[in-house]
Amino acid sequence: MPTILQELPSDLDQDRLPRHVAVIMDGNGRWAKRKGLPRIMGHRQGVDALKGLLRCCNDWGIQALTAYAFSTENWGRPHEEVDFLMTLFERVLVRELQEMMKENVRIQFVGNLADLPRSLQEQIERSMQETKNNRGIQFTVATNYGGRQEILHAARAIATQVQQGHLQPDEIDEALFSRHLYTANVCDPDLLIRTSGEMRLSNFLLWQMAYAELYITDALWPDFDRVQFHQALSAYQQRDRRFGKV
Ligand code: IPE
Ligand code: IPE
Ligand code: MG
């Protein structure tokens, strides 16, 4: 049954797929609430939705997927929810590493990783090391990530180079700045998907999103599946990306 859509649906144009899809996985809490379940059950279900999307991107030939898993602002949630999420990330990483190797996924984490629990940092390091030579999809997980924090981090690194005399201020251009962001190894997202109807960026990839096409769906993240992704790609292929030109 789930094999039906394994190949790229015939109405989509292989040559006009986004190279990089970014996703704000929102609505886990509301999904759980609607079912009368605790919020954490929504997060658990959200992992399955992410696994499904990763596999789908891989199957359909998309080169990069970036998922927003935890923002710098999400520390402000109840302690138990934050703890649950950190433990969930760690468990999922341990559990899915073999599968990612089999599917040739290269995983990386972006964000202020040093403030994550030590044991999670270790699993992150391990998963990045083990998958770094894989040649399939580049899968980036934004964890303790904030767009403003990332820009400040880059600005500080560049300022230090100037201060040490390795760089002149007029050598700082967009390309150099981009190389100092966490996402230096991937192109900017072509398509941003946000679930659960919220029309905001919530501090996600602020610099990189300059010309991303935005697709917002009312579907809650745990319900986001191949059919929904197909709809997002169809909408994307109907867009006229002008990049400021006529
Ligand atoms: C997104 O779902 C997951 C994270 C931010 C970790 P939410 O937990 O924000 O779900 P809602 O928005 O409360 O429904
Ligand atoms: C954005 O969702 C962060 C992640 C999906 C990890 P939030 O639920 O935290 O965003 P706001 O609070 O609605 O802006
Ligand atoms: Mg939310």
Coordinates of C-alpha atoms and ligand atoms in Angstrom, one line a residue:
M1 CA 0.0 0.0 0.0
P2 CA 2.6 2.7 0.9
T3 CA 4.6 1.8 -2.2
I4 CA 2.1 3.5 -4.5
L5 CA 3.8 6.9 -4.4
Q6 CA 7.4 5.7 -4.1
E7 CA 8.2 7.1 -7.6
L8 CA 7.8 10.8 -8.3
P9 CA 4.1 11.4 -9.2
S10 CA 3.8 11.8 -13.0
D11 CA 2.3 15.3 -12.8
L12 CA 5.5 16.6 -11.1
D13 CA 8.4 17.8 -13.3
Q14 CA 11.6 16.1 -12.1
D15 CA 13.7 19.0 -13.5
R16 CA 11.8 21.6 -11.5
L17 CA 11.9 20.0 -8.1
P18 CA 13.2 22.2 -5.2
R19 CA 16.8 21.3 -4.5
H20 CA 16.4 22.1 -0.8
V21 CA 13.1 21.8 1.2
A22 CA 12.9 23.3 4.7
V23 CA 10.1 22.5 7.0
I24 CA 8.7 24.0 10.2
M25 CA 7.1 21.0 11.8
D26 CA 4.4 22.7 13.7
G27 CA 1.1 21.5 15.4
N28 CA 2.2 18.4 17.3
G29 CA 0.6 19.8 20.5
R30 CA -2.7 20.6 18.7
W31 CA -2.8 17.2 17.1
A32 CA -2.5 15.5 20.5
K33 CA -5.1 17.8 22.1
R34 CA -7.6 17.0 19.3
K35 CA -7.2 13.4 20.2
G36 CA -7.4 14.0 23.9
L37 CA -3.8 12.9 24.4
P38 CA -0.9 14.6 26.2
R39 CA 1.2 17.0 24.0
I40 CA 4.2 14.6 24.1
M41 CA 2.2 12.0 22.1
G42 CA 2.1 14.6 19.3
H43 CA 5.8 14.9 19.4
R44 CA 6.2 11.1 19.2
Q45 CA 3.9 10.9 16.3
G46 CA 5.7 13.9 14.7
V47 CA 8.9 11.8 14.5
D48 CA 7.1 9.3 12.2
A49 CA 5.9 12.1 10.0
L50 CA 9.5 13.4 9.7
K51 CA 10.8 9.9 8.9
G52 CA 8.2 9.6 6.2
L53 CA 9.1 13.0 4.7
L54 CA 12.8 12.2 4.7
R55 CA 12.2 8.9 2.9
C56 CA 9.9 10.6 0.4
C57 CA 12.5 13.3 -0.4
N58 CA 15.1 10.6 -0.9
D59 CA 12.8 8.5 -3.1
W60 CA 11.8 11.5 -5.2
G61 CA 15.3 12.8 -5.7
I62 CA 15.4 15.9 -3.5
Q63 CA 18.9 16.8 -2.5
A64 CA 18.4 18.4 0.8
L65 CA 15.9 18.5 3.7
T66 CA 16.1 20.8 6.7
A67 CA 13.7 20.3 9.6
Y68 CA 13.2 22.7 12.5
A69 CA 13.1 20.5 15.6
F70 CA 13.7 22.9 18.5
S71 CA 14.1 26.6 18.5
T72 CA 16.1 28.8 20.9
E73 CA 12.7 30.0 22.2
N74 CA 11.4 26.5 22.9
W75 CA 13.3 26.4 26.1
G76 CA 10.5 28.6 27.5
R77 CA 8.1 25.6 27.4
P78 CA 7.3 23.5 30.5
H79 CA 10.3 21.7 31.9
E80 CA 8.7 18.3 31.4
E81 CA 8.1 18.9 27.7
V82 CA 11.6 20.1 27.1
D83 CA 13.0 17.1 28.9
F84 CA 10.8 14.8 26.9
L85 CA 11.9 16.3 23.6
M86 CA 15.6 16.1 24.4
T87 CA 15.2 12.4 25.4
L88 CA 13.1 11.8 22.3
F89 CA 15.8 13.3 20.0
E90 CA 18.5 11.1 21.5
R91 CA 16.4 7.9 21.4
V92 CA 15.4 8.5 17.8
L93 CA 19.0 9.1 16.8
V94 CA 20.2 5.9 18.3
R95 CA 17.3 4.0 16.9
E96 CA 17.5 5.3 13.3
L97 CA 21.2 5.5 12.7
Q98 CA 21.3 2.1 11.0
E99 CA 18.4 2.9 8.8
M100 CA 20.0 6.2 7.8
M101 CA 23.2 4.4 6.8
K102 CA 21.2 1.9 4.7
E103 CA 19.4 4.8 3.0
N104 CA 22.6 6.7 2.4
V105 CA 21.4 9.7 4.4
R106 CA 24.0 12.3 5.5
I107 CA 22.7 13.9 8.7
Q108 CA 23.9 17.1 10.4
F109 CA 22.6 19.2 13.2
V110 CA 22.7 23.0 13.2
G111 CA 22.1 25.4 16.2
N112 CA 23.8 26.1 19.4
L113 CA 24.6 22.5 20.1
A114 CA 26.9 23.1 23.1
D115 CA 23.8 23.9 25.3
L116 CA 22.1 20.6 24.6
P117 CA 22.4 17.7 27.2
R118 CA 25.8 16.1 27.0
S119 CA 24.5 12.6 26.1
L120 CA 22.5 14.1 23.2
Q121 CA 25.6 16.0 22.0
E122 CA 27.4 12.7 21.9
Q123 CA 24.8 11.0 19.8
I124 CA 24.7 14.0 17.5
E125 CA 28.4 13.8 17.1
R126 CA 28.3 10.1 16.4
S127 CA 25.5 10.3 13.8
M128 CA 27.3 13.1 12.0
Q129 CA 30.6 11.2 12.0
E130 CA 29.1 7.9 10.8
T131 CA 27.0 9.3 8.0
K132 CA 29.4 12.0 6.8
N133 CA 30.6 10.0 3.7
N134 CA 27.0 9.0 2.6
R135 CA 26.1 10.4 -0.7
G136 CA 22.3 10.4 -0.5
I137 CA 20.1 13.3 0.8
Q138 CA 21.6 15.9 3.1
F139 CA 19.4 15.9 6.1
T140 CA 19.8 18.9 8.5
V141 CA 18.1 19.0 11.8
A142 CA 17.9 22.5 13.4
T143 CA 18.1 21.9 17.2
N144 CA 18.4 24.7 19.7
Y145 CA 18.5 26.8 16.5
G146 CA 17.6 30.5 16.2
G147 CA 18.1 32.5 13.0
R148 CA 19.2 35.6 14.9
Q149 CA 21.6 33.6 17.1
E150 CA 23.1 32.0 13.9
I151 CA 23.6 35.5 12.3
L152 CA 25.3 36.8 15.5
H153 CA 27.5 33.7 15.6
A154 CA 28.7 34.4 12.1
A155 CA 29.1 38.1 12.7
R156 CA 31.3 37.4 15.7
A157 CA 33.5 34.9 13.8
I158 CA 33.9 37.4 11.0
A159 CA 34.7 40.3 13.4
T160 CA 37.4 38.2 15.0
Q161 CA 39.0 37.6 11.7
V162 CA 39.0 41.3 11.0
Q163 CA 40.4 42.1 14.4
Q164 CA 43.2 39.6 13.8
G165 CA 44.0 41.3 10.5
H166 CA 43.1 38.2 8.4
L167 CA 40.2 40.0 6.7
Q168 CA 39.3 43.5 5.4
P169 CA 35.8 44.8 6.1
D170 CA 35.2 45.4 2.4
E171 CA 35.9 41.7 1.8
I172 CA 32.7 40.8 3.7
D173 CA 30.1 40.0 1.0
E174 CA 27.1 37.8 0.9
A175 CA 29.1 34.7 -0.2
L176 CA 31.6 35.1 2.7
F177 CA 28.8 35.7 5.2
S178 CA 27.0 32.6 4.0
R179 CA 30.1 30.5 4.5
H180 CA 30.1 31.5 8.2
L181 CA 26.5 30.3 8.7
Y182 CA 25.8 26.8 10.1
T183 CA 24.3 25.9 6.7
A184 CA 27.5 26.7 4.7
N185 CA 27.4 23.3 3.0
V186 CA 23.9 23.5 1.6
C187 CA 22.2 25.8 -0.9
D188 CA 19.5 28.1 0.4
P189 CA 16.0 26.5 0.7
D190 CA 13.9 26.8 -2.4
L191 CA 10.7 25.8 -0.6
L192 CA 9.6 26.3 3.0
I193 CA 6.7 24.3 4.3
R194 CA 5.0 25.2 7.5
T195 CA 2.2 23.1 8.9
S196 CA -0.7 24.0 11.2
G197 CA -1.5 27.2 9.5
E198 CA 0.8 29.6 11.3
M199 CA 2.0 32.4 9.0
R200 CA 5.4 33.2 10.5
L201 CA 9.0 32.2 10.3
S202 CA 9.5 31.8 14.1
N203 CA 13.2 32.6 13.8
F204 CA 14.0 29.9 11.3
L205 CA 16.8 30.3 8.6
L206 CA 16.3 34.1 8.4
W207 CA 19.2 34.8 6.1
Q208 CA 18.8 31.7 4.0
M209 CA 15.0 32.2 3.4
A210 CA 15.5 35.4 1.4
Y211 CA 13.9 33.9 -1.8
A212 CA 12.3 30.7 -0.6
E213 CA 8.8 30.0 -1.8
L214 CA 6.5 29.7 1.2
Y215 CA 3.9 27.0 1.5
I216 CA 1.6 27.0 4.5
T217 CA -0.9 24.2 5.1
D218 CA -3.5 23.8 7.8
A219 CA -2.5 20.1 8.2
L220 CA -1.0 19.5 11.6
W221 CA 2.6 18.1 11.5
P222 CA 1.8 14.5 12.6
D223 CA -0.7 14.3 9.7
F224 CA 1.7 15.5 7.0
D225 CA 2.3 12.7 4.6
R226 CA 3.3 12.0 1.0
V227 CA -0.1 13.2 -0.3
Q228 CA 0.4 16.5 1.5
F229 CA 4.0 16.8 0.3
H230 CA 2.8 16.1 -3.3
Q231 CA 0.4 19.0 -2.9
A232 CA 3.2 21.3 -1.7
L233 CA 5.4 20.3 -4.6
S234 CA 2.6 20.9 -7.1
A235 CA 2.0 24.3 -5.7
Y236 CA 5.7 25.1 -5.8
Q237 CA 5.9 24.1 -9.5
Q238 CA 3.2 26.5 -10.3
R239 CA 5.1 29.5 -8.8
D240 CA 6.8 32.0 -10.9
R241 CA 10.2 32.6 -9.2
R242 CA 11.2 36.0 -10.4
F243 CA 14.0 36.9 -7.9
G244 CA 13.2 40.5 -8.3
K245 CA 13.4 40.4 -12.1
V246 CA 10.5 40.8 -14.6
Ligands
IPE1 C1 6.0 21.6 16.9 O1 4.8 21.4 17.5 C2 7.1 20.9 17.7 C3 8.1 21.7 18.4 C4 8.1 23.0 18.4 C5 9.1 21.0 19.1 P1 4.3 22.3 18.7 O2 4.7 21.6 20.0 O3 4.7 23.7 18.6 O4 2.7 22.1 18.5 P2 1.6 23.2 18.8 O5 2.0 24.4 17.9 O6 1.6 23.6 20.2 O7 0.3 22.6 18.3
IPE2 C1 8.5 26.7 15.6 O1 7.3 26.3 16.2 C2 9.6 25.9 16.1 C3 9.7 24.4 15.7 C4 8.8 23.9 14.9 C5 10.7 23.7 16.3 P1 6.7 27.0 17.5 O2 5.5 26.3 17.8 O3 7.8 27.1 18.5 O4 6.5 28.5 17.0 P2 5.5 29.6 17.5 O5 5.7 29.7 18.9 O6 4.2 29.3 17.1 O7 6.0 30.9 16.7
MG3 MG 3.8 25.3 17.7

